[in-house]
Coordinates of C-alpha atoms in Angstrom, one line a residue:
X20 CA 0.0 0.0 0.0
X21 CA 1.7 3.4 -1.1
X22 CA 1.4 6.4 1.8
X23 CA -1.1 7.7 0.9
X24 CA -3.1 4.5 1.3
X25 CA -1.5 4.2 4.8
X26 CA -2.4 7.6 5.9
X27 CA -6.0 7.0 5.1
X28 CA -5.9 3.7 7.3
X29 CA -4.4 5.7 10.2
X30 CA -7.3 7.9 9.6
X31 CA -10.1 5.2 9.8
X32 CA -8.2 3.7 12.8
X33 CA -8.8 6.8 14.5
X34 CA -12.3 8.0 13.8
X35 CA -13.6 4.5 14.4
X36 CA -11.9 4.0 17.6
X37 CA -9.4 1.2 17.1
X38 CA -7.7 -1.4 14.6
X39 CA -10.5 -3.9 14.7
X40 CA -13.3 -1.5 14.0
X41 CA -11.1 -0.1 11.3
X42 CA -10.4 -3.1 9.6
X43 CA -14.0 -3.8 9.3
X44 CA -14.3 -0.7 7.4
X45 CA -11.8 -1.5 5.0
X46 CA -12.7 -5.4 4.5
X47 CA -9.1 -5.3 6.5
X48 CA -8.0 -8.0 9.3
X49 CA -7.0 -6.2 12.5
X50 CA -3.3 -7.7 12.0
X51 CA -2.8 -5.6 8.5
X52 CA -3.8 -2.4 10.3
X53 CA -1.5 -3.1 13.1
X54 CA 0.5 -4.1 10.4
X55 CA 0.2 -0.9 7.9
X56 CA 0.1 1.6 10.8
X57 CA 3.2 -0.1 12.4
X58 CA 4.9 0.4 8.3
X59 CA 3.9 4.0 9.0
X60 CA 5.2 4.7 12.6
X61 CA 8.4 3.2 11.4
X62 CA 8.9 5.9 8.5
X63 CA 8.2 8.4 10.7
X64 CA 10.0 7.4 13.4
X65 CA 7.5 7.8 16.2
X66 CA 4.6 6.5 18.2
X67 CA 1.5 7.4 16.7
X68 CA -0.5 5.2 19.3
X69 CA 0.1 4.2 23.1
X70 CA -0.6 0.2 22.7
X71 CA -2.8 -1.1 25.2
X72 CA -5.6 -3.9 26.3
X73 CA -8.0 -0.9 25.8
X74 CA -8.7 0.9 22.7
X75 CA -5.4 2.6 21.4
X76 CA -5.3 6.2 22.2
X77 CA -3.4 8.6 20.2
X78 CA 0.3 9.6 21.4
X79 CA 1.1 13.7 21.3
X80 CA 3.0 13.1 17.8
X81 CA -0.1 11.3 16.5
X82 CA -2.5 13.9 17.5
X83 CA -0.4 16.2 15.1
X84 CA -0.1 13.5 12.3
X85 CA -3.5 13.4 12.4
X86 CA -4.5 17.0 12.1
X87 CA -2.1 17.3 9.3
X88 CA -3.6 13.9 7.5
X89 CA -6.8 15.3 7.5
X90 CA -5.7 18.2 5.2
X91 CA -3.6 16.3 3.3
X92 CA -6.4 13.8 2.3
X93 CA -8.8 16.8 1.8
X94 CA -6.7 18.9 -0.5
X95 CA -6.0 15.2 -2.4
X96 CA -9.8 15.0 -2.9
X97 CA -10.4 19.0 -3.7
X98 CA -7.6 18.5 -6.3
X99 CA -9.6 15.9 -8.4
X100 CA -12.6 17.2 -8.0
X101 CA -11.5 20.5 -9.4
X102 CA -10.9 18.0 -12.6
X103 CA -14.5 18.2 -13.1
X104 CA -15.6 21.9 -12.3
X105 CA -15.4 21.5 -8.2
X106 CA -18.3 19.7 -8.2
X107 CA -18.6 16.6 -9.3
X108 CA -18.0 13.4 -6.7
X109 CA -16.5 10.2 -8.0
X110 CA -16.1 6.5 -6.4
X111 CA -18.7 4.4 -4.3
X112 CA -20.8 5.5 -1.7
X113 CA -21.8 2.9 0.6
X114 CA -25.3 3.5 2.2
X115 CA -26.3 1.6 4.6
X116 CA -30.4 1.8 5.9
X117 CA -33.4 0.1 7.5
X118 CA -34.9 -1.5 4.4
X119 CA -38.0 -0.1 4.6
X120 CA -36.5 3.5 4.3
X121 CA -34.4 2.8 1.6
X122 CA -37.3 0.9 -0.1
X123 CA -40.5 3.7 0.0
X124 CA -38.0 6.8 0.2
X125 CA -34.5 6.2 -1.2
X126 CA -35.2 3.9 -4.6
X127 CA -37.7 6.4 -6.2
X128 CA -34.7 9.2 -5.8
X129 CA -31.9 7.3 -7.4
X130 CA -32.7 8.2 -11.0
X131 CA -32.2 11.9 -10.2
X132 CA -29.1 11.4 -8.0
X133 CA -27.6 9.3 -10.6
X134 CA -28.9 11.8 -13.0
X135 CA -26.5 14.6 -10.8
X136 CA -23.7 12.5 -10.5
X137 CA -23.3 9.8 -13.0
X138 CA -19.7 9.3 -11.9
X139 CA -20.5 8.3 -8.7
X140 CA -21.4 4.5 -7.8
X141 CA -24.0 3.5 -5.1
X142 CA -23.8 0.7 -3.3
X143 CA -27.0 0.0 -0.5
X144 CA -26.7 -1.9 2.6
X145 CA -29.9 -2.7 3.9
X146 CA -30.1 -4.5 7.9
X147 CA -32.0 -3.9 10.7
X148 CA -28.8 -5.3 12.4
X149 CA -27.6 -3.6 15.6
X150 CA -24.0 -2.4 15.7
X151 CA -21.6 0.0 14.4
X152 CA -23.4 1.6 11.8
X153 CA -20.6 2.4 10.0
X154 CA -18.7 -1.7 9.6
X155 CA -18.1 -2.5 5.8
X156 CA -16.9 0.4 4.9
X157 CA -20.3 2.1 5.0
X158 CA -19.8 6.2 4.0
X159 CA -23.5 7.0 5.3
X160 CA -26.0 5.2 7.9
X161 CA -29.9 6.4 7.5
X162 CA -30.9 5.9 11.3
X163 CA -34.5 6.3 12.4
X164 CA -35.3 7.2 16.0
X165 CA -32.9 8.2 19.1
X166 CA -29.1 8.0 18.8
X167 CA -27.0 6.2 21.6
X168 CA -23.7 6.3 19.8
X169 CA -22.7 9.8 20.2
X170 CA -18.9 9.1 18.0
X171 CA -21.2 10.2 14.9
X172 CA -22.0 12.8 13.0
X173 CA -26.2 13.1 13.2
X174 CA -27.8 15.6 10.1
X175 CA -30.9 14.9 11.2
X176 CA -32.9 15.6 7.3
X177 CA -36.6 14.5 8.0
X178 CA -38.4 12.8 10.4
X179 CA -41.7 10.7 11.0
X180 CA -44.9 10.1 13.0
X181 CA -45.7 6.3 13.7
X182 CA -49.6 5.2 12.9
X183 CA -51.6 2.2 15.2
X184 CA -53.6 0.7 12.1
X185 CA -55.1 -2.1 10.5
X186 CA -56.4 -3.8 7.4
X187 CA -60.4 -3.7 6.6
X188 CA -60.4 -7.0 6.2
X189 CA -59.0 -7.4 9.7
X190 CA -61.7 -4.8 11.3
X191 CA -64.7 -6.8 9.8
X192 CA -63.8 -9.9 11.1
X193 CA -63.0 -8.8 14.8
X194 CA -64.2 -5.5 15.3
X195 CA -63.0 -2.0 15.7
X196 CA -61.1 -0.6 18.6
X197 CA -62.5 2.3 20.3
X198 CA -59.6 2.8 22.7
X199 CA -56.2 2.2 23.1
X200 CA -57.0 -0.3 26.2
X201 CA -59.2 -2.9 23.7
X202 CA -55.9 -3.5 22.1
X203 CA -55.2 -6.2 24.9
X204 CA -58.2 -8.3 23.3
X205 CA -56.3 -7.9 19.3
X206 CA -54.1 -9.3 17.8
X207 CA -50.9 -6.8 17.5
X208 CA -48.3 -7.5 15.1
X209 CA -44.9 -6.1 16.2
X210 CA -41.5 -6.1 15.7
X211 CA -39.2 -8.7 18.2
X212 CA -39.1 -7.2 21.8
X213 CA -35.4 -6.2 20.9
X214 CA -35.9 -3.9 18.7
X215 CA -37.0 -0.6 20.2
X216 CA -39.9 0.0 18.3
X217 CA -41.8 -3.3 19.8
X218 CA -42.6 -0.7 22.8
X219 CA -45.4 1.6 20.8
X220 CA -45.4 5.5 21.8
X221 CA -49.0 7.2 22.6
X222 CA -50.9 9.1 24.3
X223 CA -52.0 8.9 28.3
X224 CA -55.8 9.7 29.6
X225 CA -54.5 13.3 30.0
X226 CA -53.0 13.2 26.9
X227 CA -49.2 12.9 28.4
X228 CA -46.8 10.8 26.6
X229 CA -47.2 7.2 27.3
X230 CA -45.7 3.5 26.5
X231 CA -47.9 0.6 25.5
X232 CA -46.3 -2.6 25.3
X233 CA -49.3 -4.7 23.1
X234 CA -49.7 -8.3 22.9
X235 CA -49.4 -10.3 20.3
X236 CA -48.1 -13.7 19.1
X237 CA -47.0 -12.4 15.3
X238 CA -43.6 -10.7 15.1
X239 CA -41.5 -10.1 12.8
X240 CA -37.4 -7.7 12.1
X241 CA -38.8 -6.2 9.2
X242 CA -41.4 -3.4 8.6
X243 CA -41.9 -5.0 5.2
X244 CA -43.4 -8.1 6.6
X245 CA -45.3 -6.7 8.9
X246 CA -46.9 -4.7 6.6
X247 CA -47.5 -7.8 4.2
X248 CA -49.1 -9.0 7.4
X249 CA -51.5 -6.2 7.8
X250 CA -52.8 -5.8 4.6
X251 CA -53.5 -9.6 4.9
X252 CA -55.4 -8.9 7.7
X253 CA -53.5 -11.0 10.5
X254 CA -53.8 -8.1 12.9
X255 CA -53.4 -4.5 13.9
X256 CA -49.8 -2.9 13.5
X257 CA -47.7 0.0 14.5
X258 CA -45.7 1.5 11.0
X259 CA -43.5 4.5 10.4
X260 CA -46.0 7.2 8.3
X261 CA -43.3 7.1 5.2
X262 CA -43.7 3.7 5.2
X263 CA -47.5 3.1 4.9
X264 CA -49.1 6.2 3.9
X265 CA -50.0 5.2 0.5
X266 CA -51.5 2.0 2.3
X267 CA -53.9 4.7 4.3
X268 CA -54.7 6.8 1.5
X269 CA -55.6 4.0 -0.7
X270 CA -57.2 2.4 2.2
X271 CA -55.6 -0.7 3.0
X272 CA -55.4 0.4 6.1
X273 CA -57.4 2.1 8.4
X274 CA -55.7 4.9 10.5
X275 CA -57.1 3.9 14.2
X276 CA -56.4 6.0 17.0
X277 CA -55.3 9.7 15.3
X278 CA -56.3 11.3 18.3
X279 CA -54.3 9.0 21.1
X280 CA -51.4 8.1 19.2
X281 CA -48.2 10.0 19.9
X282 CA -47.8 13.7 18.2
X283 CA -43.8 12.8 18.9
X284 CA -42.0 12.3 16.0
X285 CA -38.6 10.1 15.3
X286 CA -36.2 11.9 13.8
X287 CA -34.3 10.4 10.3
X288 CA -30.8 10.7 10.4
X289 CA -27.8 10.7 8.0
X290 CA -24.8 9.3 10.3
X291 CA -21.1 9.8 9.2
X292 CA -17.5 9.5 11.2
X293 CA -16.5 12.1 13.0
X294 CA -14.5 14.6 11.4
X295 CA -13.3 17.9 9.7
X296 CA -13.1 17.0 6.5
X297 CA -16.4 15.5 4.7
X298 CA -15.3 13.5 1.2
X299 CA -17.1 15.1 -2.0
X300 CA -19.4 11.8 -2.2
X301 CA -20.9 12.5 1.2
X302 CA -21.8 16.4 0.7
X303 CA -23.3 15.9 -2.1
X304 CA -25.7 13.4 -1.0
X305 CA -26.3 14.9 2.6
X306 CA -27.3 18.0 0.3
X307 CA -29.7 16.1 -2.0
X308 CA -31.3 14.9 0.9
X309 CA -31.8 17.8 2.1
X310 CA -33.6 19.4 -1.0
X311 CA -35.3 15.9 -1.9
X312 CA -37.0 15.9 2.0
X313 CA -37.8 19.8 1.9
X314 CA -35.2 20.9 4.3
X315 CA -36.8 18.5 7.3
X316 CA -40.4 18.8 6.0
X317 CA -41.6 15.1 5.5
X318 CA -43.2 14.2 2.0
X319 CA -45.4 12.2 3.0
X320 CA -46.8 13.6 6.4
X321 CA -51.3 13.7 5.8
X322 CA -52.4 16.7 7.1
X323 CA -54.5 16.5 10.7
X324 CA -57.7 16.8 8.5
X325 CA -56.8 14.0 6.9
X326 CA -55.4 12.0 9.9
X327 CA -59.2 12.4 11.3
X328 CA -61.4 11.5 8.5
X329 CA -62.5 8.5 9.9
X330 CA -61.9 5.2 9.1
X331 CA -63.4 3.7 6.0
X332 CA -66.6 1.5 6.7
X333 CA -65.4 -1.6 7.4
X334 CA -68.0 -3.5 5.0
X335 CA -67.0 -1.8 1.8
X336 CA -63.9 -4.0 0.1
X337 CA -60.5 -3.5 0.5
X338 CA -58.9 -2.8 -2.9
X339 CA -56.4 -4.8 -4.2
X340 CA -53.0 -5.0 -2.1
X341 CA -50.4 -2.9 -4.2

Protein backbone atom coordinates (compact mmCIF):
# COMPACT_ATOMS: atom_id res chain seq x y z
CA UNK A 1 0.00 0.00 0.00
CA UNK A 2 1.68 3.41 -1.12
CA UNK A 3 1.42 6.37 1.80
CA UNK A 4 -1.14 7.70 0.90
CA UNK A 5 -3.06 4.50 1.31
CA UNK A 6 -1.45 4.20 4.79
CA UNK A 7 -2.44 7.63 5.94
CA UNK A 8 -6.01 7.02 5.07
CA UNK A 9 -5.92 3.66 7.29
CA UNK A 10 -4.42 5.67 10.16
CA UNK A 11 -7.31 7.85 9.60
CA UNK A 12 -10.14 5.20 9.82
CA UNK A 13 -8.24 3.71 12.75
CA UNK A 14 -8.77 6.75 14.50
CA UNK A 15 -12.27 8.02 13.80
CA UNK A 16 -13.57 4.51 14.35
CA UNK A 17 -11.93 3.99 17.58
CA UNK A 18 -9.38 1.17 17.07
CA UNK A 19 -7.69 -1.44 14.62
CA UNK A 20 -10.53 -3.95 14.71
CA UNK A 21 -13.30 -1.50 13.97
CA UNK A 22 -11.14 -0.14 11.25
CA UNK A 23 -10.38 -3.11 9.61
CA UNK A 24 -14.03 -3.82 9.35
CA UNK A 25 -14.31 -0.66 7.43
CA UNK A 26 -11.84 -1.48 4.96
CA UNK A 27 -12.66 -5.39 4.47
CA UNK A 28 -9.11 -5.25 6.55
CA UNK A 29 -8.00 -8.01 9.26
CA UNK A 30 -7.04 -6.25 12.55
CA UNK A 31 -3.26 -7.67 11.98
CA UNK A 32 -2.79 -5.62 8.53
CA UNK A 33 -3.82 -2.37 10.27
CA UNK A 34 -1.52 -3.14 13.11
CA UNK A 35 0.50 -4.13 10.40
CA UNK A 36 0.18 -0.93 7.87
CA UNK A 37 0.10 1.61 10.85
CA UNK A 38 3.16 -0.14 12.38
CA UNK A 39 4.89 0.43 8.34
CA UNK A 40 3.89 3.98 9.01
CA UNK A 41 5.24 4.66 12.58
CA UNK A 42 8.43 3.24 11.42
CA UNK A 43 8.89 5.90 8.48
CA UNK A 44 8.15 8.44 10.67
CA UNK A 45 10.00 7.35 13.37
CA UNK A 46 7.50 7.82 16.17
CA UNK A 47 4.63 6.46 18.21
CA UNK A 48 1.46 7.36 16.71
CA UNK A 49 -0.49 5.16 19.32
CA UNK A 50 0.12 4.22 23.08
CA UNK A 51 -0.57 0.22 22.75
CA UNK A 52 -2.77 -1.12 25.25
CA UNK A 53 -5.59 -3.91 26.34
CA UNK A 54 -7.98 -0.92 25.80
CA UNK A 55 -8.66 0.89 22.73
CA UNK A 56 -5.37 2.62 21.36
CA UNK A 57 -5.29 6.22 22.23
CA UNK A 58 -3.44 8.65 20.18
CA UNK A 59 0.29 9.65 21.38
CA UNK A 60 1.15 13.69 21.29
CA UNK A 61 2.97 13.06 17.84
CA UNK A 62 -0.06 11.27 16.53
CA UNK A 63 -2.49 13.88 17.49
CA UNK A 64 -0.40 16.18 15.13
CA UNK A 65 -0.10 13.45 12.28
CA UNK A 66 -3.51 13.35 12.43
CA UNK A 67 -4.49 16.99 12.10
CA UNK A 68 -2.10 17.34 9.34
CA UNK A 69 -3.65 13.85 7.47
CA UNK A 70 -6.79 15.32 7.51
CA UNK A 71 -5.74 18.16 5.22
CA UNK A 72 -3.57 16.32 3.33
CA UNK A 73 -6.43 13.82 2.35
CA UNK A 74 -8.84 16.83 1.76
CA UNK A 75 -6.71 18.89 -0.52
CA UNK A 76 -5.96 15.24 -2.44
CA UNK A 77 -9.77 15.03 -2.89
CA UNK A 78 -10.36 19.01 -3.66
CA UNK A 79 -7.58 18.54 -6.34
CA UNK A 80 -9.56 15.87 -8.39
CA UNK A 81 -12.55 17.18 -8.01
CA UNK A 82 -11.46 20.46 -9.40
CA UNK A 83 -10.91 18.05 -12.58
CA UNK A 84 -14.50 18.17 -13.10
CA UNK A 85 -15.64 21.87 -12.26
CA UNK A 86 -15.43 21.47 -8.16
CA UNK A 87 -18.32 19.71 -8.23
CA UNK A 88 -18.56 16.62 -9.25
CA UNK A 89 -18.02 13.38 -6.70
CA UNK A 90 -16.54 10.16 -8.01
CA UNK A 91 -16.13 6.54 -6.41
CA UNK A 92 -18.73 4.40 -4.33
CA UNK A 93 -20.80 5.52 -1.67
CA UNK A 94 -21.75 2.90 0.61
CA UNK A 95 -25.26 3.49 2.21
CA UNK A 96 -26.29 1.63 4.64
CA UNK A 97 -30.45 1.82 5.91
CA UNK A 98 -33.36 0.15 7.47
CA UNK A 99 -34.85 -1.45 4.38
CA UNK A 100 -37.96 -0.07 4.62
CA UNK A 101 -36.54 3.48 4.27
CA UNK A 102 -34.44 2.77 1.61
CA UNK A 103 -37.27 0.85 -0.15
CA UNK A 104 -40.53 3.72 0.00
CA UNK A 105 -38.04 6.77 0.16
CA UNK A 106 -34.48 6.20 -1.22
CA UNK A 107 -35.18 3.86 -4.61
CA UNK A 108 -37.73 6.45 -6.18
CA UNK A 109 -34.69 9.15 -5.77
CA UNK A 110 -31.93 7.26 -7.44
CA UNK A 111 -32.71 8.22 -10.96
CA UNK A 112 -32.17 11.93 -10.23
CA UNK A 113 -29.11 11.43 -8.02
CA UNK A 114 -27.61 9.25 -10.58
CA UNK A 115 -28.89 11.80 -13.02
CA UNK A 116 -26.52 14.63 -10.80
CA UNK A 117 -23.70 12.54 -10.53
CA UNK A 118 -23.26 9.75 -13.01
CA UNK A 119 -19.66 9.33 -11.87
CA UNK A 120 -20.55 8.34 -8.68
CA UNK A 121 -21.36 4.53 -7.80
CA UNK A 122 -24.00 3.52 -5.10
CA UNK A 123 -23.80 0.70 -3.28
CA UNK A 124 -26.96 0.04 -0.50
CA UNK A 125 -26.75 -1.90 2.63
CA UNK A 126 -29.91 -2.74 3.88
CA UNK A 127 -30.12 -4.53 7.85
CA UNK A 128 -31.99 -3.94 10.73
CA UNK A 129 -28.79 -5.29 12.44
CA UNK A 130 -27.62 -3.55 15.59
CA UNK A 131 -23.99 -2.37 15.70
CA UNK A 132 -21.57 -0.03 14.39
CA UNK A 133 -23.36 1.63 11.80
CA UNK A 134 -20.63 2.41 9.96
CA UNK A 135 -18.72 -1.67 9.61
CA UNK A 136 -18.13 -2.47 5.84
CA UNK A 137 -16.88 0.37 4.85
CA UNK A 138 -20.30 2.13 5.04
CA UNK A 139 -19.85 6.16 3.96
CA UNK A 140 -23.47 6.96 5.33
CA UNK A 141 -25.98 5.23 7.86
CA UNK A 142 -29.86 6.36 7.50
CA UNK A 143 -30.94 5.93 11.27
CA UNK A 144 -34.51 6.26 12.41
CA UNK A 145 -35.28 7.18 15.95
CA UNK A 146 -32.90 8.25 19.08
CA UNK A 147 -29.08 8.03 18.80
CA UNK A 148 -26.96 6.17 21.62
CA UNK A 149 -23.65 6.30 19.83
CA UNK A 150 -22.65 9.76 20.20
CA UNK A 151 -18.89 9.14 17.96
CA UNK A 152 -21.16 10.18 14.87
CA UNK A 153 -21.99 12.85 12.97
CA UNK A 154 -26.16 13.14 13.17
CA UNK A 155 -27.77 15.64 10.09
CA UNK A 156 -30.93 14.93 11.22
CA UNK A 157 -32.87 15.62 7.30
CA UNK A 158 -36.62 14.51 7.98
CA UNK A 159 -38.43 12.85 10.43
CA UNK A 160 -41.68 10.66 11.05
CA UNK A 161 -44.85 10.08 12.99
CA UNK A 162 -45.70 6.29 13.65
CA UNK A 163 -49.58 5.23 12.86
CA UNK A 164 -51.56 2.17 15.18
CA UNK A 165 -53.58 0.75 12.08
CA UNK A 166 -55.08 -2.05 10.48
CA UNK A 167 -56.41 -3.79 7.35
CA UNK A 168 -60.43 -3.67 6.64
CA UNK A 169 -60.41 -7.04 6.21
CA UNK A 170 -58.97 -7.37 9.70
CA UNK A 171 -61.72 -4.79 11.25
CA UNK A 172 -64.71 -6.80 9.82
CA UNK A 173 -63.79 -9.88 11.11
CA UNK A 174 -62.98 -8.80 14.79
CA UNK A 175 -64.18 -5.48 15.29
CA UNK A 176 -62.98 -1.98 15.69
CA UNK A 177 -61.12 -0.61 18.60
CA UNK A 178 -62.50 2.33 20.31
CA UNK A 179 -59.61 2.81 22.70
CA UNK A 180 -56.16 2.16 23.15
CA UNK A 181 -56.98 -0.26 26.23
CA UNK A 182 -59.19 -2.86 23.65
CA UNK A 183 -55.90 -3.50 22.10
CA UNK A 184 -55.23 -6.17 24.89
CA UNK A 185 -58.22 -8.35 23.33
CA UNK A 186 -56.31 -7.88 19.30
CA UNK A 187 -54.09 -9.27 17.77
CA UNK A 188 -50.94 -6.83 17.52
CA UNK A 189 -48.27 -7.50 15.06
CA UNK A 190 -44.91 -6.13 16.18
CA UNK A 191 -41.47 -6.13 15.72
CA UNK A 192 -39.19 -8.65 18.17
CA UNK A 193 -39.10 -7.24 21.80
CA UNK A 194 -35.39 -6.23 20.91
CA UNK A 195 -35.92 -3.93 18.74
CA UNK A 196 -36.95 -0.60 20.24
CA UNK A 197 -39.92 0.01 18.32
CA UNK A 198 -41.77 -3.31 19.83
CA UNK A 199 -42.60 -0.72 22.80
CA UNK A 200 -45.44 1.57 20.83
CA UNK A 201 -45.39 5.53 21.83
CA UNK A 202 -48.97 7.20 22.58
CA UNK A 203 -50.93 9.13 24.32
CA UNK A 204 -52.03 8.87 28.30
CA UNK A 205 -55.80 9.72 29.57
CA UNK A 206 -54.48 13.29 30.01
CA UNK A 207 -53.01 13.17 26.93
CA UNK A 208 -49.20 12.95 28.42
CA UNK A 209 -46.76 10.77 26.56
CA UNK A 210 -47.20 7.15 27.29
CA UNK A 211 -45.71 3.49 26.53
CA UNK A 212 -47.89 0.58 25.46
CA UNK A 213 -46.32 -2.62 25.34
CA UNK A 214 -49.27 -4.72 23.09
CA UNK A 215 -49.70 -8.28 22.89
CA UNK A 216 -49.42 -10.31 20.29
CA UNK A 217 -48.12 -13.65 19.14
CA UNK A 218 -46.95 -12.40 15.32
CA UNK A 219 -43.57 -10.69 15.11
CA UNK A 220 -41.46 -10.06 12.83
CA UNK A 221 -37.44 -7.71 12.06
CA UNK A 222 -38.82 -6.23 9.18
CA UNK A 223 -41.36 -3.38 8.59
CA UNK A 224 -41.92 -5.01 5.19
CA UNK A 225 -43.42 -8.07 6.61
CA UNK A 226 -45.31 -6.70 8.90
CA UNK A 227 -46.91 -4.66 6.55
CA UNK A 228 -47.51 -7.83 4.23
CA UNK A 229 -49.09 -9.04 7.39
CA UNK A 230 -51.51 -6.23 7.76
CA UNK A 231 -52.79 -5.81 4.57
CA UNK A 232 -53.54 -9.64 4.87
CA UNK A 233 -55.44 -8.91 7.73
CA UNK A 234 -53.50 -11.04 10.54
CA UNK A 235 -53.84 -8.08 12.91
CA UNK A 236 -53.40 -4.49 13.93
CA UNK A 237 -49.80 -2.90 13.55
CA UNK A 238 -47.75 -0.04 14.47
CA UNK A 239 -45.67 1.49 11.00
CA UNK A 240 -43.49 4.46 10.37
CA UNK A 241 -45.96 7.15 8.25
CA UNK A 242 -43.34 7.11 5.24
CA UNK A 243 -43.70 3.67 5.23
CA UNK A 244 -47.48 3.12 4.89
CA UNK A 245 -49.08 6.17 3.89
CA UNK A 246 -50.03 5.24 0.48
CA UNK A 247 -51.46 1.99 2.28
CA UNK A 248 -53.87 4.73 4.33
CA UNK A 249 -54.71 6.81 1.47
CA UNK A 250 -55.63 4.01 -0.74
CA UNK A 251 -57.23 2.43 2.18
CA UNK A 252 -55.65 -0.71 2.97
CA UNK A 253 -55.42 0.38 6.07
CA UNK A 254 -57.45 2.09 8.44
CA UNK A 255 -55.71 4.88 10.49
CA UNK A 256 -57.14 3.85 14.24
CA UNK A 257 -56.40 6.02 16.97
CA UNK A 258 -55.31 9.75 15.30
CA UNK A 259 -56.27 11.33 18.28
CA UNK A 260 -54.30 9.05 21.12
CA UNK A 261 -51.39 8.08 19.17
CA UNK A 262 -48.25 10.00 19.90
CA UNK A 263 -47.78 13.65 18.22
CA UNK A 264 -43.80 12.81 18.94
CA UNK A 265 -41.96 12.32 16.02
CA UNK A 266 -38.61 10.06 15.32
CA UNK A 267 -36.20 11.93 13.84
CA UNK A 268 -34.33 10.44 10.29
CA UNK A 269 -30.81 10.69 10.44
CA UNK A 270 -27.79 10.65 8.04
CA UNK A 271 -24.76 9.28 10.31
CA UNK A 272 -21.12 9.84 9.22
CA UNK A 273 -17.52 9.47 11.16
CA UNK A 274 -16.50 12.14 13.04
CA UNK A 275 -14.49 14.55 11.36
CA UNK A 276 -13.27 17.86 9.68
CA UNK A 277 -13.08 17.03 6.50
CA UNK A 278 -16.35 15.48 4.74
CA UNK A 279 -15.27 13.53 1.21
CA UNK A 280 -17.11 15.09 -1.98
CA UNK A 281 -19.36 11.85 -2.18
CA UNK A 282 -20.89 12.52 1.16
CA UNK A 283 -21.76 16.39 0.71
CA UNK A 284 -23.30 15.88 -2.12
CA UNK A 285 -25.66 13.38 -1.03
CA UNK A 286 -26.27 14.92 2.61
CA UNK A 287 -27.33 18.02 0.29
CA UNK A 288 -29.74 16.14 -2.02
CA UNK A 289 -31.30 14.87 0.94
CA UNK A 290 -31.85 17.76 2.10
CA UNK A 291 -33.61 19.41 -1.03
CA UNK A 292 -35.29 15.86 -1.92
CA UNK A 293 -37.00 15.88 1.99
CA UNK A 294 -37.81 19.84 1.90
CA UNK A 295 -35.16 20.92 4.26
CA UNK A 296 -36.79 18.52 7.31
CA UNK A 297 -40.39 18.77 5.98
CA UNK A 298 -41.57 15.05 5.54
CA UNK A 299 -43.23 14.18 2.02
CA UNK A 300 -45.37 12.22 3.01
CA UNK A 301 -46.85 13.57 6.35
CA UNK A 302 -51.27 13.66 5.76
CA UNK A 303 -52.44 16.74 7.10
CA UNK A 304 -54.53 16.47 10.71
CA UNK A 305 -57.67 16.82 8.48
CA UNK A 306 -56.78 14.02 6.89
CA UNK A 307 -55.43 12.04 9.86
CA UNK A 308 -59.19 12.39 11.34
CA UNK A 309 -61.43 11.54 8.49
CA UNK A 310 -62.45 8.53 9.93
CA UNK A 311 -61.93 5.23 9.11
CA UNK A 312 -63.43 3.70 6.02
CA UNK A 313 -66.59 1.53 6.72
CA UNK A 314 -65.40 -1.56 7.40
CA UNK A 315 -68.02 -3.53 5.00
CA UNK A 316 -66.99 -1.81 1.82
CA UNK A 317 -63.95 -4.02 0.09
CA UNK A 318 -60.46 -3.54 0.55
CA UNK A 319 -58.92 -2.77 -2.87
CA UNK A 320 -56.39 -4.75 -4.15
CA UNK A 321 -52.97 -5.01 -2.09
CA UNK A 322 -50.39 -2.91 -4.21
Amino acid sequence: MDRFGEMLVFVRAVEDGGFSAAGRSLTLTPSAVSKLIGRLENRLGVALFHRGPRIPALTAEGEAFYASALRAIEAVEEAEASVFGGSAAKGTLRIRSMPTFATHQLAPLVPAFRRLHPALRLDFVLSMEPGNLLDGGVDVAIHVGDLADSSLVAHRFTSTRWIICAAPAYLAERGTPQSLADLAGHECLNFPTTVPWSTWGVRGPAGAPARLKPAGSVAANTGQMLLAMARAGAGIVRLAEFHIVEDLRAGRLVDLFPDQQSEAEDPIYALYGRRRHLSQRIRVFLDFLDRSFSQGTPAWRRSAAERRAGPRAVSDPPPPAA
